[in-house]
Coordinates of C-alpha atoms and ligand atoms in Angstrom, one line a residue:
M1 CA 50.9 245.3 217.8
V2 CA 47.4 245.5 218.8
E3 CA 44.2 244.2 217.2
A4 CA 40.6 246.4 216.6
P5 CA 38.4 244.4 218.2
G6 CA 35.5 242.8 215.9
R7 CA 38.3 242.0 213.3
R8 CA 38.1 237.9 214.0
A9 CA 34.3 238.9 215.3
H10 CA 33.2 239.3 212.3
A11 CA 35.4 236.2 210.3
D12 CA 34.1 233.9 213.1
D13 CA 30.6 235.1 211.7
T14 CA 31.2 234.4 208.3
V15 CA 32.1 230.9 209.3
R16 CA 28.8 230.3 211.2
T17 CA 26.9 231.8 208.1
C18 CA 28.9 229.5 205.8
A19 CA 28.9 226.1 208.0
F20 CA 24.5 227.1 208.3
V21 CA 24.6 227.0 204.6
V22 CA 26.6 223.8 203.6
L23 CA 23.9 222.0 205.7
W24 CA 21.3 224.1 205.1
L25 CA 22.4 223.0 201.1
S26 CA 23.5 220.0 201.4
L27 CA 19.5 219.3 203.6
L28 CA 18.7 220.7 200.3
L29 CA 20.4 219.0 197.9
V30 CA 19.5 215.4 199.0
T31 CA 15.8 216.3 199.0
Y32 CA 16.6 217.5 195.5
W33 CA 17.6 213.8 194.4
W34 CA 14.9 211.7 196.4
V35 CA 11.9 214.2 194.3
A36 CA 13.7 213.5 191.5
D37 CA 14.1 210.1 191.5
G38 CA 10.1 210.0 191.8
G39 CA 9.8 209.8 195.6
V40 CA 7.0 212.6 195.6
Q41 CA 4.6 210.7 193.5
E42 CA 5.8 207.4 196.1
L43 CA 4.2 209.0 198.5
G44 CA 0.3 208.6 196.3
G45 CA 0.5 204.7 197.1
W46 CA 0.6 203.1 201.0
A47 CA 3.3 200.8 200.6
T48 CA 4.9 202.7 198.2
G49 CA 4.8 205.9 200.2
L50 CA 6.1 204.3 203.1
T51 CA 9.5 203.1 201.3
S52 CA 9.5 206.6 199.8
L53 CA 9.4 208.4 203.5
G54 CA 11.9 205.6 205.0
R55 CA 14.2 207.2 201.3
L56 CA 13.9 210.6 202.6
T57 CA 14.5 210.4 206.5
G58 CA 17.3 208.0 205.8
L59 CA 18.7 210.7 203.9
L60 CA 18.1 213.8 206.0
A61 CA 19.3 211.7 208.6
A62 CA 23.1 211.0 207.4
V63 CA 23.4 214.4 206.0
L64 CA 22.7 215.4 210.2
L65 CA 24.2 212.3 211.7
L66 CA 27.3 213.7 209.5
A67 CA 27.8 216.5 210.7
Q68 CA 27.3 215.9 214.1
V69 CA 30.2 214.3 214.1
L70 CA 32.1 217.0 212.6
L71 CA 30.5 219.5 215.3
M72 CA 32.5 217.5 217.6
A73 CA 35.8 217.0 215.5
R74 CA 37.4 219.8 217.0
V75 CA 37.7 221.9 214.1
P76 CA 39.8 224.4 214.8
L77 CA 37.8 227.1 212.6
L78 CA 34.6 225.7 214.0
E79 CA 35.5 225.4 217.8
A80 CA 37.0 229.8 217.0
A81 CA 33.4 230.6 215.2
Y82 CA 31.2 228.5 218.0
G83 CA 33.0 228.4 221.1
Q84 CA 32.2 224.5 222.7
D85 CA 29.1 225.8 224.6
R86 CA 27.6 226.4 221.3
L87 CA 28.9 223.6 219.9
A88 CA 27.9 221.1 222.0
R89 CA 24.0 222.2 222.4
I90 CA 23.9 222.3 218.4
H91 CA 25.9 218.7 218.7
R92 CA 22.8 217.9 221.4
L93 CA 19.8 219.1 218.8
T94 CA 21.3 217.6 215.9
G95 CA 21.8 214.6 217.6
F96 CA 19.0 213.7 218.7
T97 CA 17.2 215.1 215.2
S98 CA 19.3 212.9 213.2
F99 CA 18.6 210.1 215.7
N100 CA 14.4 210.4 215.5
L101 CA 15.1 211.0 211.5
M102 CA 17.0 207.3 211.6
L103 CA 14.8 205.6 214.1
A104 CA 11.4 207.2 211.5
H105 CA 14.3 205.6 208.4
L106 CA 13.4 202.1 209.9
V107 CA 9.9 201.9 211.1
T108 CA 9.0 203.1 207.9
I109 CA 10.8 201.6 205.1
T110 CA 10.7 198.1 207.0
W111 CA 6.7 198.7 206.7
G112 CA 7.2 199.9 203.4
Y113 CA 8.8 196.7 202.7
A114 CA 6.5 194.3 204.1
A115 CA 3.9 195.6 202.0
G116 CA 2.3 198.3 203.8
E117 CA 1.1 196.0 206.6
L118 CA 2.4 196.2 209.8
G119 CA 1.8 192.6 211.5
R120 CA 4.6 191.5 208.5
T121 CA 7.0 194.3 209.6
P122 CA 9.0 192.2 212.4
A123 CA 9.4 188.8 209.6
T124 CA 10.8 191.9 207.1
L125 CA 12.8 193.6 209.4
W126 CA 14.8 190.1 210.0
D127 CA 14.7 189.4 206.2
L128 CA 16.9 192.4 205.5
T129 CA 18.8 192.3 208.1
V130 CA 20.0 189.2 207.1
D131 CA 19.8 189.4 203.5
Y132 CA 21.2 192.6 202.9
P133 CA 24.4 193.4 202.6
G134 CA 25.4 195.5 205.5
M135 CA 22.6 196.0 207.6
L136 CA 23.5 193.5 210.1
L137 CA 26.5 196.2 210.7
A138 CA 23.8 198.8 210.7
V139 CA 21.6 197.1 212.7
A140 CA 24.3 196.6 215.1
G141 CA 25.4 200.6 214.6
T142 CA 21.2 201.5 215.6
V143 CA 21.7 199.7 218.9
C144 CA 25.3 202.0 219.2
L145 CA 23.2 204.9 218.6
C146 CA 20.4 204.0 220.4
L147 CA 22.9 203.7 223.9
T148 CA 24.7 206.8 223.4
V149 CA 20.9 208.6 222.7
V150 CA 20.0 206.9 226.0
T151 CA 22.4 208.1 228.0
S152 CA 22.0 211.0 226.9
I153 CA 18.9 211.9 227.8
K154 CA 19.4 214.5 231.3
A155 CA 17.6 213.0 233.2
A156 CA 20.2 209.2 232.8
R157 CA 23.1 211.6 232.5
R158 CA 22.7 213.4 235.8
R159 CA 22.3 209.3 237.5
I160 CA 25.5 208.4 235.6
R161 CA 29.2 209.6 236.5
Y162 CA 31.1 212.3 233.8
E163 CA 33.3 209.6 232.5
S164 CA 31.3 207.0 232.3
W165 CA 28.6 209.1 230.2
H166 CA 31.9 209.8 228.2
L167 CA 33.0 206.6 228.0
L168 CA 29.2 205.2 226.6
H169 CA 29.3 208.7 224.0
L170 CA 32.6 207.3 222.0
Y171 CA 30.5 204.3 221.3
A172 CA 28.7 206.6 218.4
Y173 CA 31.5 206.6 216.7
L174 CA 31.3 202.5 216.2
G175 CA 27.9 203.4 215.5
V176 CA 27.9 205.6 212.8
G177 CA 30.8 203.6 211.5
L178 CA 28.6 201.1 210.8
A179 CA 25.5 202.4 209.5
L180 CA 28.2 203.6 206.5
P181 CA 28.3 199.6 204.6
H182 CA 24.4 199.3 204.3
Q183 CA 24.3 202.7 203.0
L184 CA 26.9 202.7 200.2
W185 CA 25.8 198.9 199.6
T186 CA 21.9 199.1 199.4
G187 CA 20.9 202.3 199.1
Q188 CA 19.8 203.3 196.0
D189 CA 20.3 207.5 196.5
F190 CA 23.4 206.8 197.2
L191 CA 24.8 205.3 194.0
A192 CA 21.8 206.3 192.0
S193 CA 24.6 209.1 189.6
T194 CA 28.3 210.1 189.7
S195 CA 27.5 213.0 191.5
R196 CA 26.0 211.9 194.4
T197 CA 28.4 208.8 194.7
V198 CA 30.5 212.0 195.1
F199 CA 28.9 214.2 197.5
W200 CA 29.0 211.2 200.4
W201 CA 32.0 209.5 199.6
T202 CA 33.5 213.1 200.0
A203 CA 31.6 213.9 202.9
W204 CA 32.3 210.5 205.0
A205 CA 35.8 211.3 203.4
L206 CA 35.9 214.4 205.3
T207 CA 34.2 213.8 208.2
A208 CA 36.6 210.5 209.0
A209 CA 39.4 212.6 208.1
A210 CA 38.7 215.4 210.2
I211 CA 38.5 212.8 213.3
L212 CA 41.8 211.9 212.5
V213 CA 43.6 214.7 212.4
F214 CA 42.1 217.1 214.7
R215 CA 41.1 214.7 217.5
I216 CA 44.3 212.1 217.1
G217 CA 46.6 213.6 215.1
M218 CA 46.7 217.2 216.5
P219 CA 47.2 216.1 220.0
V220 CA 49.7 214.0 219.6
W221 CA 51.5 216.0 217.5
R222 CA 50.6 219.3 219.7
N223 CA 52.5 217.2 223.1
A224 CA 55.0 215.8 221.1
R225 CA 56.5 218.7 220.1
H226 CA 56.1 221.3 223.6
R227 CA 57.0 218.2 226.3
L228 CA 54.7 219.5 229.0
R229 CA 56.0 219.1 232.6
V230 CA 54.9 220.7 235.9
T231 CA 57.2 222.9 237.6
A232 CA 55.2 223.9 240.5
V233 CA 52.1 223.5 242.6
V234 CA 50.8 225.7 245.3
R235 CA 48.4 226.1 247.4
E236 CA 46.1 229.3 246.7
T237 CA 42.9 227.9 249.7
D238 CA 42.2 224.7 251.4
R239 CA 40.2 223.5 248.0
I240 CA 42.3 225.0 245.4
V241 CA 45.3 225.0 243.7
S242 CA 47.1 226.5 241.3
V243 CA 49.3 224.0 238.7
Y244 CA 52.8 225.7 236.4
V245 CA 53.6 224.2 233.7
E246 CA 56.7 224.6 231.6
G247 CA 57.1 222.8 228.1
R248 CA 59.2 223.3 224.9
R249 CA 58.9 226.5 222.3
L250 CA 55.4 227.3 223.9
D251 CA 55.5 230.2 222.0
R252 CA 54.7 228.7 219.2
L253 CA 51.9 227.4 221.0
Q254 CA 49.0 229.4 219.8
T255 CA 46.3 230.0 222.6
E256 CA 45.6 233.3 224.3
A257 CA 44.0 234.3 227.5
G258 CA 40.4 232.6 228.4
Q259 CA 41.0 229.4 226.4
F260 CA 41.1 226.0 228.1
F261 CA 42.4 222.8 227.8
S262 CA 42.1 219.2 228.8
W263 CA 44.3 217.9 231.0
R264 CA 46.0 215.0 231.9
F265 CA 48.6 214.8 234.7
L266 CA 50.6 211.1 233.4
G267 CA 52.1 208.8 236.5
R268 CA 48.7 208.5 238.8
P269 CA 45.8 206.5 239.0
G270 CA 42.9 208.1 236.9
W271 CA 45.6 210.1 234.4
T272 CA 43.4 208.3 231.4
R273 CA 40.6 210.7 232.2
A274 CA 41.5 213.7 230.9
N275 CA 39.6 217.2 232.8
P276 CA 39.0 220.8 231.0
Y277 CA 40.7 223.8 232.8
S278 CA 41.0 227.5 231.7
L279 CA 44.2 229.1 232.1
S280 CA 44.6 231.4 234.8
A281 CA 47.2 233.7 233.8
A282 CA 47.7 234.9 230.5
P283 CA 50.0 232.7 228.5
D284 CA 53.6 234.6 228.0
G285 CA 55.4 231.9 225.1
R286 CA 56.9 229.8 228.3
S287 CA 54.6 228.7 230.5
L288 CA 50.7 227.8 231.4
R289 CA 49.2 228.0 234.7
I290 CA 45.6 226.7 235.3
T291 CA 43.7 226.8 238.9
V292 CA 41.9 223.9 240.4
Q293 CA 38.8 224.1 243.0
E294 CA 38.3 219.9 244.0
A295 CA 35.0 218.7 242.7
G296 CA 35.6 214.8 242.3
D297 CA 38.3 212.5 242.4
G298 CA 40.4 214.3 239.6
S299 CA 40.5 217.4 240.6
A300 CA 41.6 217.0 244.2
A301 CA 44.7 214.5 242.7
L302 CA 45.8 217.9 241.8
G303 CA 47.5 218.9 244.9
G304 CA 49.3 216.4 244.8
V305 CA 51.2 216.0 241.9
R306 CA 55.0 216.9 242.2
P307 CA 56.9 218.7 240.4
G308 CA 58.4 217.6 236.7
T309 CA 55.1 215.2 236.1
R310 CA 54.4 214.9 232.6
V311 CA 51.5 216.9 231.4
L312 CA 48.8 215.7 228.2
V313 CA 46.8 218.1 227.1
E314 CA 44.4 218.7 224.3
G315 CA 43.2 222.2 223.0
P316 CA 43.1 225.2 223.5
Y317 CA 39.3 225.1 223.3
G318 CA 36.9 227.8 223.7
R319 CA 35.9 231.4 222.5
L320 CA 35.9 233.2 226.0
S321 CA 38.9 235.2 224.4
A322 CA 40.2 238.3 222.6
R323 CA 38.5 236.6 219.5
A324 CA 34.6 237.2 220.6
R325 CA 35.4 240.7 221.3
T326 CA 33.3 243.4 219.3
T327 CA 34.1 246.8 221.0
R328 CA 36.2 249.0 223.2
R329 CA 35.2 248.3 226.5
I330 CA 34.7 245.5 228.9
A331 CA 32.8 243.8 231.3
L332 CA 34.8 240.4 233.3
I333 CA 31.9 239.1 235.3
G334 CA 32.4 235.3 237.4
A335 CA 32.2 233.4 240.4
G336 CA 33.8 231.2 242.4
V337 CA 36.7 229.3 240.8
G338 CA 34.5 231.3 237.5
I339 CA 37.0 233.4 237.8
T340 CA 39.7 231.9 236.1
P341 CA 39.4 232.7 232.7
L342 CA 38.6 236.3 233.9
R343 CA 41.9 236.8 235.4
A344 CA 43.7 235.7 232.6
L345 CA 41.5 237.9 230.6
A346 CA 42.1 240.8 232.1
E347 CA 45.8 240.2 232.2
G348 CA 45.9 239.3 228.7
L349 CA 42.9 241.6 226.9
D350 CA 44.0 245.1 225.3
Y351 CA 41.9 248.1 227.5
A352 CA 43.1 251.6 228.7
P353 CA 42.9 252.6 232.0
G354 CA 38.7 252.8 233.5
D355 CA 37.8 250.8 229.9
A356 CA 37.5 247.4 231.6
V357 CA 35.8 246.7 235.1
L358 CA 36.0 243.1 237.0
I359 CA 32.9 242.4 238.6
Q360 CA 34.2 239.1 241.4
R361 CA 31.6 237.6 243.4
Y362 CA 32.5 235.0 246.0
T363 CA 31.5 233.4 249.2
D364 CA 34.1 233.2 251.6
H365 CA 37.7 233.6 249.6
Q366 CA 39.4 236.2 247.5
L367 CA 40.8 234.2 244.5
F368 CA 43.9 235.9 242.9
R369 CA 43.4 238.8 245.5
N370 CA 46.7 240.6 244.9
E371 CA 47.2 239.8 241.8
L372 CA 43.5 241.3 241.1
Q373 CA 45.2 244.0 242.7
A374 CA 48.2 244.6 241.1
L375 CA 46.5 244.5 237.7
H376 CA 44.1 247.5 238.9
R377 CA 47.4 249.6 240.1
D378 CA 49.6 248.9 237.0
R379 CA 46.4 248.6 234.1
G380 CA 43.3 250.6 235.6
L381 CA 41.4 247.6 235.4
S382 CA 38.2 248.6 238.3
L383 CA 37.5 245.9 240.5
L384 CA 34.1 244.7 242.4
S385 CA 33.9 242.3 244.8
L386 CA 30.5 240.9 245.8
P387 CA 31.4 238.8 248.9
G388 CA 29.3 236.6 251.5
H389 CA 26.1 234.4 251.1
R390 CA 23.8 234.7 247.6
R391 CA 20.7 237.3 249.7
G392 CA 17.9 234.8 248.3
P393 CA 18.0 231.7 245.1
G394 CA 17.0 234.3 242.8
S395 CA 19.7 236.7 243.4
W396 CA 24.0 236.5 241.8
F397 CA 25.4 238.4 244.6
G398 CA 25.1 239.2 248.1
P399 CA 24.6 241.7 250.8
G400 CA 25.4 245.5 249.4
P401 CA 23.6 247.3 246.8
G402 CA 20.5 247.5 250.2
E403 CA 17.2 248.3 248.4
L404 CA 18.5 247.7 244.8
D405 CA 17.6 244.6 242.8
D406 CA 19.8 243.1 240.4
L407 CA 18.7 244.8 237.3
Q408 CA 19.2 248.3 239.1
A409 CA 22.1 247.5 241.4
L410 CA 24.1 246.3 237.8
R411 CA 23.2 249.8 236.3
H412 CA 24.5 251.8 239.2
W413 CA 28.0 250.0 238.8
I414 CA 28.1 249.8 235.7
P415 CA 25.6 252.2 233.9
D416 CA 27.0 251.3 229.8
I417 CA 26.7 247.5 230.5
A418 CA 24.7 247.6 227.4
E419 CA 27.5 248.8 225.7
R420 CA 30.2 246.5 226.5
D421 CA 31.3 243.4 225.9
V422 CA 30.7 241.0 228.9
Y423 CA 32.6 237.7 229.6
L424 CA 30.7 235.7 231.6
C425 CA 31.9 232.1 233.5
G426 CA 30.7 230.6 237.0
P427 CA 28.4 227.8 238.1
D428 CA 24.9 227.3 235.1
A429 CA 22.9 228.3 237.4
W430 CA 24.4 230.9 238.8
T431 CA 25.5 232.4 235.1
Q432 CA 21.4 232.3 233.9
L433 CA 20.8 234.4 236.3
V434 CA 23.8 237.0 235.8
K435 CA 22.6 236.4 232.1
Q436 CA 19.0 237.5 233.2
T437 CA 19.8 240.6 235.0
L438 CA 22.5 241.4 231.3
D439 CA 19.1 240.7 229.1
A440 CA 16.9 243.0 230.9
A441 CA 19.8 245.5 230.9
G442 CA 19.5 245.8 226.9
L443 CA 23.1 243.8 226.3
P444 CA 23.0 242.5 222.3
A445 CA 23.2 238.6 222.2
E446 CA 26.9 238.8 220.1
R447 CA 28.0 241.1 223.3
L448 CA 28.1 238.5 225.6
H449 CA 30.4 235.5 226.0
L450 CA 29.5 232.7 228.2
E451 CA 31.6 229.9 229.6
T452 CA 29.8 227.6 232.3
F453 CA 32.3 225.0 234.2
K454 CA 29.4 221.8 233.8
W455 CA 28.8 219.3 230.8
Ligands
LIG501 C1 35.4 224.3 229.8 C2 35.6 224.1 231.3 C3 36.4 225.0 231.7 C4 36.5 224.3 233.3 N1 38.1 225.4 234.1 C5 37.7 224.8 235.3 C6 38.6 225.7 235.8 O1 40.1 226.9 235.5 N2 39.1 225.4 236.9 C7 38.7 224.3 237.9 O2 37.8 224.3 239.3 N3 37.0 223.5 236.9 C8 37.1 223.9 236.1 N4 36.3 223.5 235.3 C9 35.8 222.5 235.8 C10 36.0 221.0 236.3 O3 36.4 220.7 234.6 C11 35.8 219.8 236.8 O4 35.4 220.5 238.5 C12 36.5 218.6 237.1 O5 36.3 218.3 235.7 C13 36.1 217.7 238.1 O6 36.6 216.2 237.8 P1 36.9 216.0 238.5 O7 37.1 213.8 238.4 O8 37.8 216.0 240.3 O9 35.3 215.3 239.3 P2 34.5 214.5 239.1 O10 33.9 213.7 240.4 O11 35.1 213.8 237.8 O12 33.4 215.5 238.3 C14 32.7 216.4 239.5 C15 31.7 216.9 238.1 O13 32.2 217.5 237.1 C16 32.2 217.7 235.9 N5 33.0 217.5 234.9 C17 33.9 215.9 235.2 N6 34.7 215.7 234.5 C18 34.3 216.8 233.9 C19 34.9 216.7 231.6 N7 36.0 215.9 231.6 N8 34.4 217.7 231.3 C20 33.0 218.5 232.1 N9 33.2 218.3 233.1 C21 33.4 217.2 233.9 C22 31.1 216.7 236.3 O14 30.3 217.6 235.9 C23 30.7 216.0 237.1 O15 29.8 216.0 238.0 C24 35.8 223.3 234.0 C25 34.7 223.2 233.1 C26 35.0 223.1 231.8 C27 33.7 222.5 231.2

C-alpha cells in the first residue's frame, strides 16, 4: 500500500515537540526545587550565594548531561525524528552547555564552601575531594569529561584521526558514570524528597537502559538474527567498489532506501572500527548493497574483501528516506559518492513519471549511469547530469548553463523547486552551497532533507 506523504513526518514532528517539552520541563522542575529550597534567598549573601549558584548549575548540568547521552543512545524514536546529523548537532550544543555548567558548578560550590574566599578554594577543593563520599570519583569523572570536550573542539578534532577521537569520546560514558555517586551521596537537592529521588533515579535508570538496549543489545540481537555475509564485490571505478551482502530473514530488517548502517567486515585488520555507509540500492528483503569510495585505510580495504566474509552492522540510521517526505514531487541532488543514498531513493520512493528529478554532480565518472538510465526508462525519473570541474569556488556545478548563476540555473532546471521535497547528499562544503541556493529559491526548511558524509 502506498503511504501518504507527510504521515510519518507529522509523527516525527510530534516526537520532536515532546522531546523538547520533556527537556524544558525537567530543567524547570529542578529549578523549581532549587527555588523551593530557598536558593533565591541564599543569593543575598556572598558565600551562601556562591554555594546556591553552585547547586543550581550542578542540577542543570546533570539534566543536560543525561540528555546528551540519551541523544546518542540510538533510540529509534529519536533517530527517526531527528536523523543523525541533527542529533549530533544538538548533542554538541547540549554537551558544551552541560560541560560549562559543570565547570561553573565546580568553581562556585567550592568557592562557596571556602566561605567566599578565593585563596582558600584549592584547599577546600582538596578537603571536599578526600572527605566527601563519591567526590574522588566525581573528580575522575570530570577529568574524563574534560578529555572528551577538549578533543571535540573543532581545531583539536581536525588534528586527530576519527578513530582516536571516537575512542576518546567514549570516555564521556565513564565520566558521566563516575559523576553519579557524588550526586546521590552528597547532593541534598537529589534526595530531599521522595519525588526528587524518584525523578533522578528514573532519569538515570532510563538513560542507562537506553544505552544498554539500543547501543549494545539491539545490534547484538540483529546481527545474530540476520548473520550477514558478503556475496560479491564489484568494482565500479578504480577507487569505488560496490559490496553486496545477504543474510537470513532480511525481510524482517526494518530498513528503507536512503538509510545507512555502520559496517564492520570481519577477518581483516581494522575490523573493530565501524564505518558508516549508505545503502546504494533499495532493500528488497533478500540483499543489501553499499557503494564505497576510497577515503582511507578502511574504505580502501573493501576492494579486497572476499565473498563469504562475515559482516556486523549497527543501524539502520538516518532520515534521508520516505519517512521525511511531506509532498508528492521530489528532487534528489547529489555529488560524487554522495549519490549513493539518492540512487537507492530513486528506486525505493513512490512517485509518478515526471514527479521525481535527480541532479547528479560529478567530475569525470558518472556513478550508476546505466542503473539511473533504467530508472528513467522504467519509472519516469527525470535526470540531469552536471559533469566537469566546478566553475568557481562559490558555485556547486561545472560549465553548462551559460551566464545563469546557481539560483537562476536551478530555477530554470526545476521551476517548482520550492514546492518539492529535496533530498541532498554530498561533501559538506558542497551541500552548504546547494543549501544556500535552495534557501534563496524559497525552499522551506522542513522540505530539505540533508545528509553529509562527514563526522
Ligand atoms: C552517514 C554517512 C554515510 C556515508 N555513506 C557513505 C557511502 O555510501 N559511500 C562512501 O563511500 N562513503 C560514505 N560515507 C563516508 C565514509 O563513512 C568514510 O569515507 C569512511 O568511514 C572513511 O573511513 P576510512 O577508514 O576509509 O578512512 P579514514 O582515514 O579512517 O577516514 C577518512 C575520513 O572519513 C571520515 N570517517 C572515518 N570514519 C568515520 C566514521 N566512522 N564516521 C564518520 N566519518 C568517518 C572522517 O572524516 C575521516 O577524516 C558516509 C559517511 C557518513 C557519515
